[in-house]
Every structure is written in structure tokens, then in C-alpha cells.
Amino acid sequence: MRRLWSLALCLVLVSFVVAPSLPPARAAAPMDLAFWGGWTGPDGDVMHQMVDQFNKEHPDIRVTLTTLQWTPLFDKLLTSVRAGQPPDLMGMHSQDISQFSTLGILEPMGSMVTGAGFKASDFMDVAWKGTFYKGTQYAIPLDMHMHAVYVNTDMWKQAGLNPAKLPTTGDDFVAAAKKLTVDAAGRHPDDPGFDPKTITQYGVGMMNNHHGFYMWYALLAQQGDPFIAPDFTRTAFSDAKSNAAWQWLQDLVFKYHVVPVGETNPYQDFVTKHVAMLIDGPWEIPGLNTVKGLHWDTTTFPRVFAAPAAWGSGHLLTIPKQNDKAREQAALTLATWIVQHDQEWGNSGNLPALLSARTSAAFRALPGRRGFLEEQAYEIMLPDVTQSAQLYSSAAPSPIVVAAQAALVRDVPVAQVTQELRNRVNAILAAP
Amino acid sequence: MKVLPQRAHGHRLVGGGSPFTPYLFLLPYLVVFVLFRFGPVVGGFLTSFTSWSIVGSPKFVGLANYRALVHDPLFFTSVANTFYFLFLTAPTLIVLGLAFALLLNRPIAGRGAARVLIFAPYAMMSAVVGILWTWILDSNFGLLNYYLAKVHLGPIPWLSSQIAAMPAIALTTVWWTIGYNMVIFLAGLQDIPPQLEESARIDGAGAWQVLRHITIPLLRPTTFVVVMLTIINTFQVFDQVYVMTGGGPGTATLTLVQYLFFQAFQTFKLGYGSAIAYVTFALLLLMAWLQQRLLPSEVSA
């Protein structure tokens, strides 16, 4: 009896060892590809669906998509390169290219992009240019995302405003924001006796972190001033224009009281109807679509000064350097397939960089993109600098976050904000 | 005649073998310690003399990182903020921890439940605590501001205010970790023979005198440990800050370890980050030494 038991046990154990190795004996094992990206919201779901579709259509390749927030993902990228096991395909932003190509971990992709049948005229110009650093192309453009304004159309109508006329200029924007800001006694910011301490509904929600800096950057560009000199060694904006840009933003919070002081979660405030408008990017679209009873539309980022401009960036797909050419080729196949299906990626909220996808009927039919589509042509990206991680970090001690919070949270005089921003940026640019 | 080994008498089951046998039992821990603790400690020290961005090879730069620290205003901001955090949390954690322990060492009703409730937050992960309190402290829909509004105070934008952010994180930390200190103090209190307090009381000592002359002096070894651990833990604050404010607004909650993380893992300056780590270590060592001088762990009559 005991012998029988041990025989049975042996058989079970052996079957465990043998079983998984049987199927590959029949068909050639598919190549496993690692694809990493920082899409941790609803955008990640869209990319997972696309990867599943790709895997179905390509039995010889098996892609695993790993999504993680961008900052830890980039740490993981560097350590994986160090360990000789980089991901085969990596999502990034345009402003990340300079840093990682300087670190020498990105493969120049110019000939690969041409070989895949893509050319400059296939893409939005800004997105195409965003894949280059110092004349070398390191990526294929995937999408564009920029600031625009979400408007709660129900609150808009309740305030007696015309939903067919959403604001485009800075003045109209402020005027509407005042009408949408209400204190406990129903008064608006310009009414006598208005009490900012008892505001129950605000006109605008906006981020006071690195996005606060992005808005300043756009307002600077609206006045025609560059942030950094073309040789990347120092700042190039004038005090007057920088001050004017910060002042306009600061006034929204501290003079007109149309933005909550020290707002921590503008998106949540918009969803819960604490704010009637929201300055944010198109990545919020899928989330907003799931909120029941919330009716909204979009319009352009406020045109405060002469020229239209809004901060924007774009996702792109890049291939970290590796020795295995077959894997590199498979990664290119994946990247090409994803970009060719760019209109599906449009479901993530991001705007396709591929012109044919952008103009496709399927994408045009998606609701709520109007403001972003109108803004797309005026998108400006951050200047490429090798110190981008240090300069543009979204973590607190980076100069752009410190400046934005000085102006928008601490109510520091704008001239001082400008001066401190200039000093810190110049110090970073001067360091090797 | 040959003397039989002791083992033969059955007195010692183990022993009599190689003198290295005990070390064999220590080996598994030693391997883990060397690989994951001591190794990185030495590695980090060496890295602090290099310029290195994880990829590529480290370049030896001598004391350049330490010299750069001296001219880095953000570094001094982070040192000041760390001491401010220490000042806000450590005394409260120690005194309140002791108070809770004294209270819950008495045979009062609901003692068990109270002990559990005070200790329970400590069992939570730091990220959970951070997110929980971010919601409690939120300026628009947070629990705390809801009740402050009822008494016509606020709303206070706790985490995005230059002044309130650090106290808010300190409050979170006290709530989270006070139970740990309480448990250690409780253990210390239960080591004090009750006869001592009894006889003092019979001699006519009041509650305060018993506490002052019996309990606190006898608790000194425990206090020493609690003070030391509290200082080390609060000085290395990171998780709560990372989750709740990321060091902001501005640089209001930028602590040493937060700044270290920023330099090493967000701007990829591993050498500079390591230098910050070693200065932090030196500061802690200095404080431990000062504590040893000022607060001896021995019980003196």
C-alpha cells in the first residue's frame, strides 16, 4: 500500500515537471517582449487592450506591458539597463529624450522610423520634432497632450452663461470664473460684501505644482518670450513678461478668489462640483466619462496675451539600446503597430500624433476633445535640456515646483518668484 | 585512561564539537546582513566619493560631493526642516507615549481595547497612513475641515499651506507611531516590581512623588531605548512626506531623506545622494553620542 502511494506521488510530481514543457515542443516559442510605460490611469487600460490585440495578431511575439508611475519607472529603466536587461520598448515624454539619450541608453531610431514607413509629414509637426534631440531621432511619436479648459456645462448654464460661447480670451475666462464663484450668501467676487472665507463654489480648479509652472511657461510664450536661451546655458525671459505671467495666475487665486487657495486635487474638485472649470490635460477625459450626471465640454487654454500658446508634451515610443537585433526588430514591429492604431489610443484621452488618426472619423466622433483639438496647433513643449530631470522634476525641490508654489500657494510677490526661478534655473544650467 | 566526553553522561546534548558550530548557526543571518545591509553601507560610502548616474561607470571625484553640499541652500533647508520635524514629533511621541503607558498600566475599564486602538495604526503600512491622512486633511472634502467648518474655523488647506504642512505631517506621524512607544514603555513599567511603589506609598509618597522618584528613574533603561529609536526614526522620515506632500509646498516639508531621494533617484545623482545619506548618518551619530552623555542608560541611585 505504502509503495503504491509513493508511486502515485512520484507520478504527480513528474507530471508537474514535464507538463509545462510539452506545448513549446510542438510550436516554436514566441519571443517575449517587455514594454514599459507610465500609464497608470484609464490610459493604461487602453494600452493593455491594444497590447492584447497585438498579441492576438502576432503569434510569434508575446508582449508584456508593465505600467508604473513615471518616476519609479525611470529608476527601474536605469537599473535594468545597468543589469543588462532593459525593456524592449519604452514609453516616454518628449522632454525625457534629452536626459536619457545623453545618458547613452537610447538607440538612434532615424533609420528604423523611416524603415517602418513613417515620415515627418505623417505626424503633427510639434510631435515629430519632439522625438529629436540635437538632430538625432530617438523615438516614434505616439500622441500629444496639452492644457485646455474643462467646463461643467450645467453649472455654466446655472450661472446664466451661454454654453455655445465658452471663453477663449483671458478676460472672458476671468469674467466667467467670477460669475461661477459664489459665497455662502450667493454673492460673486465683484459684488459688495463678497466674503472669500465662505465660498461654496469656485470658478476654476487648477494645479499649483509643476503644472502651475507649465501655465506660466505658456503665458510667457503668449508674450513671445523664450524660457531658456537657444544655447541652453541660461534663462532668456524678461522680468516684465515673467512677472505679468505669474501675476495673471496669482490673481486668479488671491485677487479674484476664483481658485481655491492651496487646492490639492482640482480633478476631484471638478468631479464633486466644487469648481466649475478645470485647467488640465486630456488624460482626464476617460475618467470624467465614467462620472454619472457630470456634463462637460472643453475650450482652449485662456489666450491672455497676444499669441495663442498652451503647454503640452507628448508620449513617444523609444527603444533602449540592446545587443539582440532580432528583439530590436520585434520591438520596432510593436511600436509601428501601436502608432498605426493611434486612433484607438485616442480613447486614452491623449490626442493622436499621427495625422491620419487625428482626422479619422472614429477619433473625431469622440466627445469632449474640441478644446484640445483647437489648442493642438498652438502646443509648445518644454525646451530640451540635458538637465531635464533636475529642472523639470515634478518633485518639490525642483525649481519649477518651488516657483509655482511660491506664486500660487504662498502669494509671494511675483518679482521675487521670477528672480528666484531665474537664479535656480541658471545655477542648474551652469553646472556640468 | 581516556576521559569520556561529557556527552556520554547525557548532560550536554549539543557541544563538544567544533568551536565554529555556533557561528554556523549565525551564518544564514550573517550572509543576509552582509549582502543587504553591510554591503550597501560600504557601497554607499564609496559611492559618495563618485559622480554616478546608475548607468555607466562611477567617476571618482574625491570630496566634491561633500564640498557641493556646503554650498547647497536646499540641503540646509532640508536639515532645518528635519530638525523642525524632530522637534514637532519626538517630544510628543516620548511624553505622550509614556503617559498612555502609565494610564493603561492601571487596572482601568476598557484597558485592553484602548491598548489595541492606540497601537493599531502602527500596524498599517506607511503609504496607507499617508493616503488616509491626505483625505482626512483635504481642504475641500476632508473630514477634519468638515468639523472645523462646523465650529466656523477654516477650511485650512493643511497639506498645501507653507505653515500647516509640516505640523500636519507631524500629527499624522504621532497618530501612526505613538502606539509603538507606548508598548515599549508598558513593557518597561511591568518590569518595575510593584512592591517598590507600594512601600513608597506606605511611606507617605503621593502619586507625583512615586512617579518622579520611583517610576521614572527605574524606567530609565527603557526611556533610553525609546528616545534613541524615536530620534532615529523621526530623523529618517520619508514615507509620509513622499506620499502626502512630496516635500512641498515649495520646500516646506523637504526633509533630508526626501532630498536624498530627489537627488539620487529623480535627478540620477547617486554620488550626491550618497553624500547626503552619510551626512545624515553623521548627524544621527552625533545625536546618539550626545544622548549617551546627557542621559545615561544606567540606573543611578
XYZ file of C-alpha atoms in Angstrom:
733
model
C 0.000 0.000 0.000
C 2.694 2.423 1.019
C 4.627 1.644 -2.111
C 1.561 2.378 -4.220
C 1.188 5.748 -2.544
C 4.761 6.753 -3.179
C 4.465 5.658 -6.786
C 1.367 7.824 -7.233
C 3.137 10.736 -5.581
C 6.105 10.322 -7.883
C 3.835 10.333 -10.900
C 2.155 13.539 -9.795
C 5.497 15.221 -9.198
C 6.872 14.119 -12.535
C 3.771 15.390 -14.339
C 4.340 18.824 -12.773
C 7.847 18.925 -14.108
C 7.025 17.653 -17.569
C 3.665 19.253 -18.280
C 4.645 22.903 -18.820
C 7.442 21.970 -21.162
C 5.223 19.988 -23.519
C 3.428 22.647 -25.620
C 6.564 24.514 -26.793
C 7.851 21.262 -28.173
C 5.106 21.440 -30.771
C 5.273 25.121 -31.812
C 8.268 27.478 -31.765
C 8.212 29.544 -28.561
C 7.037 33.129 -29.154
C 9.534 35.882 -28.458
C 8.800 37.572 -25.118
C 8.984 41.355 -25.271
C 8.919 43.717 -22.335
C 7.073 47.004 -22.915
C 7.079 49.633 -20.155
C 5.094 52.813 -19.788
C 3.900 55.175 -17.059
C 0.210 54.955 -17.964
C -1.268 54.177 -14.563
C -4.763 55.617 -15.072
C -7.505 54.683 -17.561
C -4.893 55.271 -20.292
C -3.146 52.133 -19.030
C -6.316 50.107 -19.622
C -6.437 51.307 -23.222
C -2.784 50.377 -23.785
C -3.328 46.947 -22.201
C -6.225 46.324 -24.607
C -4.074 47.358 -27.549
C -1.247 45.067 -26.436
C -3.709 42.169 -26.094
C -4.894 42.832 -29.633
C -1.307 42.935 -30.889
C -0.529 39.631 -29.178
C -3.528 38.011 -30.874
C -2.429 39.242 -34.283
C 1.210 38.247 -33.754
C 1.507 34.653 -32.514
C 5.292 34.834 -32.801
C 5.601 37.724 -30.317
C 4.314 37.830 -26.752
C 4.347 41.354 -25.289
C 4.058 42.012 -21.570
C 3.091 45.586 -20.727
C 4.305 46.880 -17.367
C 2.821 50.144 -16.129
C 4.244 52.051 -13.198
C 4.326 55.749 -12.326
C 6.869 57.588 -14.452
C 9.382 58.476 -11.724
C 9.892 54.953 -10.312
C 9.650 53.609 -13.854
C 12.648 55.675 -14.917
C 14.632 54.409 -11.905
C 13.689 50.901 -12.960
C 14.820 51.707 -16.501
C 18.269 52.798 -15.357
C 18.784 49.817 -13.068
C 17.552 47.421 -15.757
C 19.985 48.923 -18.274
C 22.699 48.543 -15.660
C 21.734 44.881 -15.222
C 21.828 44.348 -19.000
C 18.095 43.634 -19.198
C 16.415 46.801 -20.475
C 12.795 46.769 -21.633
C 12.445 46.202 -25.370
C 10.098 49.133 -25.848
C 9.691 52.093 -23.534
C 7.110 54.865 -23.407
C 8.440 58.337 -22.550
C 7.673 62.031 -22.925
C 9.328 64.370 -25.367
C 11.140 66.183 -22.566
C 12.678 62.912 -21.289
C 14.539 62.218 -24.539
C 17.350 64.701 -23.897
C 18.215 63.217 -20.498
C 18.141 59.555 -21.467
C 19.862 59.986 -24.811
C 22.626 61.920 -23.026
C 22.953 59.024 -20.585
C 23.559 56.929 -23.697
C 20.815 54.380 -23.192
C 18.601 55.167 -26.195
C 19.118 53.750 -29.665
C 19.096 56.344 -32.501
C 15.953 55.411 -34.416
C 16.026 57.597 -37.529
C 16.562 54.768 -39.993
C 14.207 52.468 -38.106
C 11.398 55.048 -38.246
C 11.980 55.565 -41.988
C 12.235 51.803 -42.478
C 8.853 51.353 -40.798
C 7.401 53.634 -43.460
C 6.898 56.784 -41.365
C 7.864 60.291 -42.436
C 7.655 63.755 -40.896
C 4.517 64.732 -42.818
C 2.593 61.804 -41.288
C 2.617 63.469 -37.857
C 1.710 66.705 -36.124
C 4.778 68.871 -36.520
C 5.328 69.516 -32.784
C 5.097 65.800 -32.007
C 7.567 64.845 -34.741
C 10.085 67.459 -33.580
C 9.684 66.190 -30.023
C 11.318 62.880 -30.958
C 14.621 64.555 -31.834
C 17.469 65.661 -29.631
C 20.395 67.549 -31.142
C 19.373 66.486 -34.628
C 19.088 62.750 -33.889
C 15.760 60.962 -33.749
C 15.311 58.665 -30.760
C 11.647 57.724 -30.885
C 8.368 57.424 -32.793
C 5.729 59.976 -31.790
C 2.606 58.482 -30.225
C 0.403 61.313 -29.020
C 0.110 64.877 -27.827
C -1.410 66.245 -24.665
C -1.752 69.851 -23.623
C -3.585 72.134 -21.237
C -7.097 73.214 -22.073
C -10.144 74.117 -20.003
C -12.913 71.725 -18.953
C -16.256 73.409 -18.303
C -19.128 71.960 -16.271
C -21.952 72.909 -18.630
C -24.701 72.520 -16.010
C -23.014 74.959 -13.625
C -22.254 77.168 -16.601
C -25.952 77.389 -17.532
C -26.985 77.875 -13.891
C -24.758 80.952 -13.781
C -26.677 82.348 -16.735
C -23.823 81.863 -19.182
C -24.238 80.790 -22.807
C -22.959 77.223 -23.370
C -22.454 77.992 -27.043
C -19.896 80.644 -26.093
C -17.154 79.147 -23.957
C -14.317 81.561 -23.161
C -11.178 81.731 -25.265
C -9.576 85.005 -24.120
C -8.130 85.668 -20.683
C -10.672 88.417 -19.970
C -13.666 86.252 -20.873
C -12.225 83.445 -18.805
C -11.861 85.632 -15.702
C -15.308 87.181 -16.191
C -16.923 83.740 -16.414
C -14.875 82.467 -13.461
C -16.204 85.332 -11.327
C -19.796 84.543 -12.264
C -19.168 80.907 -11.340
C -17.694 81.757 -7.937
C -20.298 82.049 -5.204
C -20.057 82.681 -1.454
C -22.452 81.437 1.250
C -24.773 84.422 0.713
C -24.851 83.902 -3.063
C -22.545 86.836 -3.824
C -19.868 86.891 -6.552
C -16.307 88.257 -6.260
C -17.192 91.741 -7.609
C -20.360 92.096 -5.508
C -20.285 94.335 -2.430
C -19.911 92.305 0.766
C -18.494 89.251 -1.018
C -16.787 87.063 1.603
C -13.911 84.891 0.274
C -13.934 82.905 3.541
C -17.352 81.409 2.877
C -17.041 80.482 -0.809
C -19.163 77.440 -1.586
C -18.388 77.168 -5.310
C -15.275 78.224 -7.168
C -14.974 79.218 -10.811
C -11.714 77.403 -11.562
C -9.693 74.438 -10.356
C -6.034 74.298 -11.324
C -2.866 72.579 -10.190
C -0.304 74.552 -8.207
C 2.561 72.091 -8.738
C 4.709 71.707 -11.874
C 1.567 72.334 -13.908
C 1.481 75.811 -12.381
C 4.873 76.357 -13.946
C 3.635 74.950 -17.278
C 0.868 77.552 -17.311
C 3.410 80.298 -16.643
C 5.544 78.884 -19.461
C 2.570 79.102 -21.837
C 1.737 82.672 -20.774
C 5.378 83.618 -21.317
C 5.191 82.166 -24.836
C 1.932 84.055 -25.427
C 4.024 87.209 -24.940
C 6.710 85.907 -27.294
C 9.445 85.280 -24.713
C 11.520 82.079 -24.600
C 12.191 80.384 -21.243
C 15.766 79.314 -21.992
C 18.297 80.757 -24.452
C 18.919 78.746 -27.663
C 22.367 77.668 -26.400
C 20.758 76.193 -23.237
C 23.217 77.924 -20.903
C 20.902 80.442 -19.222
C 17.341 81.739 -18.943
C 16.151 84.148 -21.627
C 12.856 85.619 -20.376
C 12.388 89.252 -19.441
C 11.445 90.174 -15.888
C 8.422 92.169 -17.032
C 6.874 89.344 -19.068
C 7.599 86.721 -16.447
C 6.008 88.918 -13.789
C 2.958 89.552 -15.964
C 2.505 85.804 -16.485
C 2.831 84.943 -12.780
C 0.608 87.899 -11.842
C -2.263 86.733 -14.047
C -2.158 83.282 -12.445
C -1.688 84.607 -8.904
C -4.621 86.991 -9.292
C -6.939 84.076 -10.045
C -6.187 82.749 -6.570
C -5.548 85.756 -4.364
C -7.187 88.762 -6.080
C -10.300 87.396 -7.778
C -10.694 84.424 -5.409
C -11.922 82.240 -8.268
C -9.463 79.404 -7.477
C -9.329 77.713 -4.029
C -6.198 78.620 -2.068
C -3.880 75.632 -1.695
C -6.039 73.364 -3.838
C -4.795 69.774 -3.574
C -6.965 67.852 -6.022
C -8.505 70.012 -8.773
C -9.774 66.992 -10.722
C -11.655 65.727 -7.660
C -12.987 69.242 -7.055
C -14.312 69.319 -10.628
C -15.936 65.894 -10.304
C -17.568 66.840 -6.990
C -18.698 70.201 -8.449
C -16.676 72.332 -6.061
C -15.200 74.064 -9.109
C -16.997 74.834 -12.379
C -13.961 74.894 -14.685
C -10.741 72.915 -14.652
C -7.423 73.637 -16.351
C -5.954 70.224 -17.064
C -4.830 67.811 -19.771
C -6.819 65.402 -21.950
C -5.736 62.416 -19.817
C -8.697 63.214 -17.539
C -11.229 62.534 -20.326
C -11.704 58.766 -19.759
C -12.129 59.313 -16.017
C -14.653 62.133 -16.489
C -16.611 59.970 -18.940
C -17.291 57.498 -16.140
C -18.771 60.124 -13.770
C -22.562 59.895 -13.851
C -24.501 63.147 -14.011
C -21.494 65.277 -14.913
C -21.949 67.222 -18.151
C -18.923 68.961 -19.524
C -17.274 70.442 -22.570
C -13.791 71.751 -23.303
C -12.377 75.015 -24.576
C -8.883 76.329 -25.277
C -6.360 77.371 -22.652
C -7.019 81.090 -21.945
C -5.431 83.409 -24.511
C -4.323 86.104 -22.120
C -1.694 87.799 -24.252
C -1.153 88.390 -27.970
C -0.281 84.942 -29.335
C -2.134 81.707 -28.572
C 0.017 79.097 -26.802
C -0.530 76.287 -24.303
C 1.930 73.987 -22.614
C 1.957 70.499 -23.981
C 4.011 67.392 -24.319
C 3.671 64.076 -26.000
C 4.178 60.408 -25.388
C 6.529 58.625 -27.668
C 7.894 55.129 -28.063
C 11.599 54.523 -27.798
C 13.875 51.508 -27.940
C 16.542 51.282 -25.216
C 19.906 50.109 -26.526
C 20.400 46.371 -26.645
C 22.590 43.889 -28.485
C 19.914 41.500 -29.703
C 18.954 42.796 -33.171
C 16.063 40.330 -33.513
C 14.469 41.697 -30.347
C 15.053 45.243 -31.535
C 13.264 44.400 -34.787
C 10.339 42.847 -32.899
C 10.150 45.956 -30.683
C 10.001 48.099 -33.820
C 7.176 45.908 -35.153
C 5.287 46.527 -31.909
C 5.952 50.282 -31.931
C 4.884 50.558 -35.573
C 1.682 48.626 -34.904
C 0.788 50.806 -31.905
C 1.341 54.051 -33.813
C -0.676 52.742 -36.779
C -3.516 52.117 -34.307
C -3.156 55.611 -32.901
C -6.863 56.368 -33.214
C -7.597 53.623 -30.681
C -5.030 55.176 -28.360
C -7.161 58.297 -28.713
C -9.580 56.575 -26.308
C -6.999 57.225 -23.597
C -7.768 60.934 -23.919
C -4.395 61.715 -25.476
C -4.570 63.182 -28.970
C -3.065 61.016 -31.716
C 0.164 62.386 -33.133
C -0.498 60.539 -36.388
C -2.410 62.903 -38.688
C -4.482 60.181 -40.343
C -5.646 59.009 -36.912
C -6.347 62.550 -35.771
C -8.530 63.232 -38.803
C -10.207 59.801 -38.793
C -13.970 59.788 -38.393
C -13.677 57.401 -35.436
C -11.499 59.800 -33.485
C -13.449 62.915 -34.489
C -16.600 61.258 -33.161
C -15.188 61.007 -29.637
C -16.820 63.610 -27.371
C -15.139 66.369 -25.384
C -11.966 66.789 -27.436
C -12.892 70.142 -29.003
C -10.844 72.443 -26.787
C -7.808 70.205 -27.028
C -8.053 69.824 -30.801
C -8.238 73.599 -31.206
C -5.251 74.009 -28.924
C -3.153 71.304 -30.567
C -1.669 73.574 -33.229
C -0.511 76.028 -30.537
C 1.070 73.472 -28.253
C 4.543 74.380 -27.052
C 6.826 71.830 -25.439
C 9.465 72.489 -22.789
C 12.919 73.212 -24.187
C 15.256 70.205 -24.393
C 17.959 70.439 -21.791
C 20.319 67.707 -20.668
C 19.466 68.528 -17.049
C 15.758 67.904 -17.689
C 15.319 65.506 -14.754
C 16.718 68.103 -12.379
C 14.967 71.084 -13.929
C 11.557 69.671 -14.778
C 11.111 67.202 -11.925
C 7.605 67.219 -10.517
C 9.030 66.659 -7.014
C 9.015 69.503 -4.533
C 12.559 70.866 -4.527
C 12.736 71.233 -8.317
C 12.895 74.923 -9.277
C 9.673 74.825 -11.279
C 7.593 73.382 -8.429
C 9.116 75.777 -5.902
C 8.347 78.759 -8.164
C 4.780 77.674 -8.890
C 4.028 77.116 -5.221
C 5.632 80.399 -4.209
C 3.357 82.246 -6.628
C 0.169 80.213 -6.357
C 0.169 78.887 -2.779
C 2.324 81.256 -0.745
C 1.341 84.510 -2.503
C 4.989 85.584 -2.760
C 5.391 88.850 -4.764
C 5.811 87.883 -8.433
C 9.047 89.837 -8.902
C 10.625 87.678 -6.199
C 9.239 84.489 -7.772
C 10.754 85.486 -11.114
C 14.120 86.268 -9.547
C 14.353 83.043 -7.577
C 13.268 80.955 -10.560
C 15.873 82.637 -12.743
C 18.651 82.094 -10.176
C 17.894 78.433 -9.624
C 17.459 77.596 -13.299
C 20.668 79.426 -14.191
C 22.540 77.532 -11.460
C 21.345 74.190 -12.839
C 22.143 75.120 -16.444
C 25.620 76.345 -15.468
C 26.538 73.100 -13.666
C 28.187 70.430 -15.845
C 42.794 6.157 30.770
C 40.844 8.200 28.322
C 38.265 10.562 29.768
C 34.923 10.156 28.162
C 33.444 13.249 26.657
C 30.738 14.870 28.748
C 28.208 13.990 26.133
C 28.367 10.400 27.299
C 26.802 11.392 30.601
C 23.884 12.901 28.809
C 24.381 16.353 30.360
C 25.105 18.147 27.120
C 23.184 17.300 24.036
C 24.981 19.832 21.842
C 28.575 20.916 22.091
C 31.892 19.316 22.326
C 32.161 19.776 18.560
C 33.994 22.395 16.648
C 34.176 25.859 18.257
C 32.819 27.189 14.938
C 29.483 25.434 15.419
C 27.719 28.496 16.932
C 28.903 30.593 14.014
C 27.374 28.104 11.646
C 24.013 28.896 13.177
C 24.668 32.604 12.779
C 25.735 32.173 9.176
C 22.347 32.499 7.448
C 21.708 35.824 9.150
C 25.274 36.929 8.579
C 25.006 36.273 4.844
C 21.788 38.279 4.600
C 23.264 41.040 6.760
C 26.442 41.349 4.728
C 24.631 41.176 1.385
C 21.748 43.509 2.100
C 22.959 45.726 4.948
C 26.677 45.966 5.421
C 27.477 45.710 1.701
C 25.213 48.612 0.695
C 26.511 50.647 3.654
C 30.082 50.318 2.410
C 28.959 50.676 -1.218
C 27.059 53.846 -0.394
C 30.067 55.302 1.380
C 32.295 54.647 -1.628
C 29.612 55.995 -3.995
C 29.563 59.261 -2.063
C 33.033 59.994 -3.453
C 31.922 59.492 -7.041
C 29.829 61.043 -9.762
C 27.472 58.313 -10.977
C 24.109 58.151 -12.714
C 23.439 54.382 -12.270
C 24.284 53.676 -15.910
C 27.936 53.959 -16.963
C 30.783 53.649 -14.519
C 31.204 55.782 -11.406
C 33.801 58.537 -11.693
C 35.915 59.266 -8.613
C 35.544 62.909 -7.620
C 37.056 62.894 -4.130
C 35.269 65.174 -1.699
C 33.498 67.174 -4.424
C 30.023 65.968 -3.399
C 30.589 66.928 0.229
C 32.007 70.280 -0.814
C 28.968 70.917 -3.031
C 26.694 70.200 -0.059
C 28.194 73.116 1.840
C 27.070 75.461 -0.940
C 23.653 73.907 -1.453
C 20.903 76.005 0.160
C 18.358 73.225 -0.373
C 20.499 70.911 1.718
C 20.414 73.330 4.627
C 16.679 73.792 4.158
C 16.268 70.030 4.411
C 18.444 69.851 7.544
C 16.435 72.636 9.174
C 13.146 71.005 8.178
C 14.287 67.657 9.559
C 15.159 69.183 12.937
C 11.829 71.033 12.893
C 10.039 67.733 12.295
C 12.075 66.136 15.079
C 11.106 68.975 17.397
C 7.423 68.635 16.469
C 7.219 64.863 16.869
C 9.878 63.389 19.169
C 8.942 65.103 22.478
C 5.250 64.385 21.892
C 5.934 60.782 20.932
C 8.026 60.216 24.057
C 5.954 62.105 26.638
C 2.563 61.085 25.271
C 3.766 57.514 24.754
C 4.779 57.389 28.417
C 1.501 58.995 29.506
C -0.533 56.416 27.591
C 1.594 53.628 29.050
C 1.164 54.913 32.632
C -2.568 55.260 32.131
C -3.056 51.880 30.508
C -0.820 50.137 33.053
C -3.525 50.779 35.643
C -6.422 48.395 36.049
C -8.981 50.640 34.383
C -12.076 49.620 32.432
C -11.560 49.125 28.690
C -7.805 48.890 29.119
C -7.337 46.116 26.568
C -9.443 47.850 23.941
C -7.631 51.159 24.468
C -4.229 49.489 24.136
C -5.298 47.889 20.849
C -6.790 51.111 19.491
C -3.672 53.127 20.225
C -1.328 50.515 18.825
C -3.448 49.550 15.785
C -2.369 52.417 13.461
C 1.234 51.267 13.812
C 0.318 48.015 12.098
C -0.647 49.947 8.952
C 1.695 50.498 6.052
C 3.132 53.998 5.754
C 1.630 54.528 2.304
C -1.828 53.640 3.610
C -1.411 56.046 6.520
C -0.250 58.773 4.135
C -3.172 58.393 1.757
C -5.662 58.109 4.618
C -4.490 61.355 6.181
C -4.263 63.116 2.819
C -8.013 62.548 2.571
C -8.701 63.492 6.180
C -6.736 66.722 5.759
C -8.069 67.670 2.309
C -9.141 71.297 2.156
C -12.365 70.795 0.232
C -13.863 67.491 1.269
C -11.634 66.378 4.143
C -13.023 65.086 7.413
C -11.010 67.468 9.582
C -12.050 70.570 7.666
C -15.659 69.374 7.749
C -15.633 69.517 11.544
C -13.570 72.710 11.606
C -16.232 74.315 9.403
C -18.896 73.279 11.960
C -17.154 75.436 14.542
C -16.558 78.198 11.970
C -12.853 77.564 11.559
C -11.071 77.030 8.275
C -11.097 75.466 5.816
C -7.384 75.096 6.390
C -5.502 73.782 3.339
C -3.330 71.646 5.621
C -1.014 69.983 3.158
C -0.690 72.863 0.713
C -0.007 75.545 3.285
C 3.546 76.634 3.952
C 2.852 76.885 7.686
C 0.488 73.971 8.301
C 2.044 71.274 6.111
C 4.819 70.155 8.476
C 2.610 70.138 11.599
C 0.055 68.133 9.589
C 2.672 65.520 8.741
C 3.854 65.552 12.364
C 0.292 64.945 13.533
C -0.021 62.025 11.128
C 3.265 60.586 12.371
C 2.312 60.877 16.039
C -1.024 59.181 15.375
C 0.720 56.451 13.422
C 3.678 55.616 15.682
C 2.680 56.574 19.244
C 1.451 53.031 19.932
C 4.936 51.631 19.430
C 6.452 53.822 22.132
C 3.526 53.066 24.398
C 4.089 49.323 24.109
C 7.792 49.615 24.926
C 7.049 51.821 27.921
C 4.359 49.365 29.056
C 6.877 46.539 28.946
C 9.294 48.673 30.971
C 6.626 49.549 33.519
C 5.743 45.915 34.025
C 9.360 45.197 34.869
C 9.200 47.507 37.880
C 8.382 45.472 40.995
C 5.066 46.735 42.408
C 6.446 46.401 45.964
C 8.650 49.454 45.411
C 5.735 51.713 44.598
C 3.693 50.159 47.375
C 6.318 50.754 50.019
C 6.815 54.304 48.807
C 3.105 54.868 49.170
C 3.123 53.399 52.662
C 5.926 55.838 53.467
C 3.514 58.592 52.512
C 4.592 59.438 48.956
C 1.933 60.969 46.698
C 1.255 59.867 43.117
C 3.548 62.537 41.681
C 6.371 61.655 44.068
C 6.079 57.963 43.206
C 6.237 58.822 39.524
C 9.099 61.272 39.994
C 11.270 59.230 42.375
C 10.386 55.605 41.688
C 8.812 55.025 38.269
C 10.766 57.416 36.046
C 14.233 56.558 37.475
C 13.543 52.815 37.215
C 12.214 53.291 33.691
C 15.461 54.913 32.588
C 16.830 51.999 30.514
C 13.520 51.830 28.657
C 13.409 55.592 28.194
C 16.913 55.493 26.791
C 15.864 52.984 24.146
C 12.644 54.833 23.304
C 14.402 58.183 22.957
C 17.087 56.682 20.768
C 14.647 54.857 18.479
C 12.315 57.832 18.248
C 15.119 60.153 17.223
C 16.433 57.723 14.628
C 13.001 57.059 13.159
C 11.814 60.636 13.020
C 15.128 61.857 11.667
C 14.793 59.456 8.763
C 11.221 60.479 7.946
C 10.408 59.822 4.308
C 7.297 57.753 3.500
C 4.702 60.120 4.919
C 6.346 63.125 3.283
C 6.672 61.344 -0.050
C 3.047 60.291 -0.088
C 1.444 63.377 1.455
C 3.327 66.407 0.123
C 6.302 65.208 -1.899
C 8.340 67.754 0.071
C 6.122 70.719 -0.770
C 4.547 73.162 -0.838
C 7.703 74.775 -2.103
C 10.308 73.279 0.173
C 8.215 73.427 3.349
C 8.380 69.705 4.085
C 11.602 68.858 2.288
C 13.424 66.590 4.754
C 16.896 65.091 4.492
C 15.816 61.704 3.201
C 13.291 63.289 0.827
C 16.087 65.440 -0.589
C 18.399 62.437 -0.773
C 15.722 60.579 -2.746
C 15.226 63.561 -5.058
C 18.941 63.843 -5.824
C 19.658 60.126 -6.158
C 16.536 58.808 -7.828
C 14.861 61.732 -9.539
C 17.857 63.584 -10.886
C 20.057 60.455 -11.002
C 22.938 61.878 -8.954
C 23.751 58.809 -6.926
C 27.048 60.144 -5.597
C 25.476 63.340 -4.304
C 22.579 61.409 -2.789
C 25.025 59.101 -1.001
C 26.868 62.097 0.410
C 23.581 63.367 1.867
C 22.997 59.910 3.344
C 26.369 59.958 5.097
C 25.893 63.445 6.471
C 22.519 62.284 7.807
C 24.252 59.308 9.385
C 26.903 61.557 10.952
C 24.229 63.828 12.399
C 22.433 60.832 13.900
C 25.670 59.502 15.343
C 26.339 62.880 16.920
C 22.895 62.938 18.481
C 23.282 59.400 19.810
C 26.605 60.385 21.373
C 25.075 63.489 22.931
C 22.241 61.414 24.307
C 24.676 58.963 25.840
C 26.439 61.851 27.531
C 23.297 63.634 28.725
C 21.042 60.721 29.550
C 22.957 57.717 30.892
C 21.196 54.430 30.418
C 22.333 53.106 33.819
C 20.058 53.420 36.786
C 21.771 55.579 39.366
C 20.605 55.804 42.940
